Amino acid sequence: MIIELIMLLIFIGLAVLFAKFISVVGRPLIKIILHLVLGWITLAIVNLIPGINIPINLLTLIISGFGGIFGTILLLIISLF
């Protein structure tokens, strides 16, 4: 009975440490993924505007993905010139 209780406490402690580790590491990862998705969404929305044609290829996806909304604005400014 005591051994099972000690094992349960050890498992609970390990679960708490794992959850804390995931929250510390996962928070920046979630921000990066959100930034990437918002860049791609704004790129798609900008292409719906008449008169603006930013080709969707690997280079523009990388720029808007890593740059987010600002990367898409940079692509928009470049395409207007």
PDB file of C-alpha atoms in Angstrom:
ATOM      1  CA  MET A   1       0.000   0.000   0.000  1.00  0.00           C
ATOM      2  CA  ILE A   2       2.756   2.433   0.882  1.00  0.00           C
ATOM      3  CA  ILE A   3       4.791   1.520  -2.193  1.00  0.00           C
ATOM      4  CA  GLU A   4       1.811   2.233  -4.468  1.00  0.00           C
ATOM      5  CA  LEU A   5       1.275   5.594  -2.753  1.00  0.00           C
ATOM      6  CA  ILE A   6       4.949   6.532  -3.213  1.00  0.00           C
ATOM      7  CA  MET A   7       4.832   5.484  -6.885  1.00  0.00           C
ATOM      8  CA  LEU A   8       1.667   7.549  -7.385  1.00  0.00           C
ATOM      9  CA  LEU A   9       3.335  10.618  -5.863  1.00  0.00           C
ATOM     10  CA  ILE A  10       6.404  10.097  -8.070  1.00  0.00           C
ATOM     11  CA  PHE A  11       4.207   9.847 -11.192  1.00  0.00           C
ATOM     12  CA  ILE A  12       2.261  12.959 -10.212  1.00  0.00           C
ATOM     13  CA  GLY A  13       5.530  14.846  -9.642  1.00  0.00           C
ATOM     14  CA  LEU A  14       6.869  13.753 -13.026  1.00  0.00           C
ATOM     15  CA  ALA A  15       3.599  14.774 -14.707  1.00  0.00           C
ATOM     16  CA  VAL A  16       3.787  18.235 -13.120  1.00  0.00           C
ATOM     17  CA  LEU A  17       7.412  18.663 -14.231  1.00  0.00           C
ATOM     18  CA  PHE A  18       6.521  17.517 -17.760  1.00  0.00           C
ATOM     19  CA  ALA A  19       3.556  19.918 -17.939  1.00  0.00           C
ATOM     20  CA  LYS A  20       5.753  22.797 -16.763  1.00  0.00           C
ATOM     21  CA  PHE A  21       8.414  21.928 -19.352  1.00  0.00           C
ATOM     22  CA  ILE A  22       5.828  21.753 -22.143  1.00  0.00           C
ATOM     23  CA  SER A  23       4.358  25.121 -21.146  1.00  0.00           C
ATOM     24  CA  VAL A  24       7.788  26.788 -21.142  1.00  0.00           C
ATOM     25  CA  VAL A  25       8.919  25.273 -24.450  1.00  0.00           C
ATOM     26  CA  GLY A  26       5.514  25.259 -26.111  1.00  0.00           C
ATOM     27  CA  ARG A  27       4.668  28.927 -25.635  1.00  0.00           C
ATOM     28  CA  PRO A  28       7.273  30.273 -28.127  1.00  0.00           C
ATOM     29  CA  LEU A  29       6.473  27.453 -30.524  1.00  0.00           C
ATOM     30  CA  ILE A  30       2.777  28.361 -30.501  1.00  0.00           C
ATOM     31  CA  LYS A  31       3.673  32.028 -31.120  1.00  0.00           C
ATOM     32  CA  ILE A  32       5.848  31.078 -34.105  1.00  0.00           C
ATOM     33  CA  ILE A  33       3.126  28.892 -35.619  1.00  0.00           C
ATOM     34  CA  LEU A  34       0.519  31.632 -35.103  1.00  0.00           C
ATOM     35  CA  HIS A  35       2.837  34.190 -36.753  1.00  0.00           C
ATOM     36  CA  LEU A  36       3.371  31.869 -39.721  1.00  0.00           C
ATOM     37  CA  VAL A  37      -0.337  31.176 -40.220  1.00  0.00           C
ATOM     38  CA  LEU A  38      -1.285  34.855 -39.952  1.00  0.00           C
ATOM     39  CA  GLY A  39       1.292  35.724 -42.612  1.00  0.00           C
ATOM     40  CA  TRP A  40      -0.120  33.129 -44.989  1.00  0.00           C
ATOM     41  CA  ILE A  41      -3.703  34.242 -44.343  1.00  0.00           C
ATOM     42  CA  THR A  42      -2.857  37.894 -45.020  1.00  0.00           C
ATOM     43  CA  LEU A  43      -1.046  36.856 -48.208  1.00  0.00           C
ATOM     44  CA  ALA A  44      -4.205  35.094 -49.402  1.00  0.00           C
ATOM     45  CA  ILE A  45      -6.388  38.090 -48.453  1.00  0.00           C
ATOM     46  CA  VAL A  46      -4.074  40.557 -50.212  1.00  0.00           C
ATOM     47  CA  ASN A  47      -4.273  38.480 -53.383  1.00  0.00           C
ATOM     48  CA  LEU A  48      -8.073  38.872 -53.344  1.00  0.00           C
ATOM     49  CA  ILE A  49      -7.733  42.660 -53.736  1.00  0.00           C
ATOM     50  CA  PRO A  50      -8.203  43.622 -57.396  1.00  0.00           C
ATOM     51  CA  GLY A  51      -5.100  45.017 -59.064  1.00  0.00           C
ATOM     52  CA  ILE A  52      -2.650  43.342 -56.721  1.00  0.00           C
ATOM     53  CA  ASN A  53      -1.111  40.105 -57.890  1.00  0.00           C
ATOM     54  CA  ILE A  54       1.535  38.596 -55.653  1.00  0.00           C
ATOM     55  CA  PRO A  55       2.398  35.177 -57.065  1.00  0.00           C
ATOM     56  CA  ILE A  56       2.090  32.438 -54.467  1.00  0.00           C
ATOM     57  CA  ASN A  57       5.249  30.382 -54.768  1.00  0.00           C
ATOM     58  CA  LEU A  58       7.818  28.981 -52.376  1.00  0.00           C
ATOM     59  CA  LEU A  59       9.702  32.280 -51.984  1.00  0.00           C
ATOM     60  CA  THR A  60       6.622  34.365 -51.185  1.00  0.00           C
ATOM     61  CA  LEU A  61       5.343  31.707 -48.784  1.00  0.00           C
ATOM     62  CA  ILE A  62       8.666  31.751 -46.942  1.00  0.00           C
ATOM     63  CA  ILE A  63       8.747  35.560 -46.775  1.00  0.00           C
ATOM     64  CA  SER A  64       5.161  35.871 -45.577  1.00  0.00           C
ATOM     65  CA  GLY A  65       5.560  32.898 -43.233  1.00  0.00           C
ATOM     66  CA  PHE A  66       8.685  34.117 -41.469  1.00  0.00           C
ATOM     67  CA  GLY A  67       7.740  37.778 -41.736  1.00  0.00           C
ATOM     68  CA  GLY A  68       4.124  37.321 -40.777  1.00  0.00           C
ATOM     69  CA  ILE A  69       1.932  40.306 -41.493  1.00  0.00           C
ATOM     70  CA  PHE A  70       4.987  42.531 -41.947  1.00  0.00           C
ATOM     71  CA  GLY A  71       6.427  40.123 -44.506  1.00  0.00           C
ATOM     72  CA  THR A  72       3.199  40.271 -46.471  1.00  0.00           C
ATOM     73  CA  ILE A  73       3.226  44.073 -46.324  1.00  0.00           C
ATOM     74  CA  LEU A  74       6.809  43.993 -47.609  1.00  0.00           C
ATOM     75  CA  LEU A  75       5.725  41.759 -50.508  1.00  0.00           C
ATOM     76  CA  LEU A  76       2.851  44.151 -51.206  1.00  0.00           C
ATOM     77  CA  ILE A  77       5.174  47.162 -51.319  1.00  0.00           C
ATOM     78  CA  ILE A  78       7.623  45.322 -53.584  1.00  0.00           C
ATOM     79  CA  SER A  79       4.849  44.271 -55.955  1.00  0.00           C
ATOM     80  CA  LEU A  80       3.531  47.840 -56.215  1.00  0.00           C
ATOM     81  CA  PHE A  81       6.924  49.087 -57.424  1.00  0.00           C
TER      82      PHE A  81
END
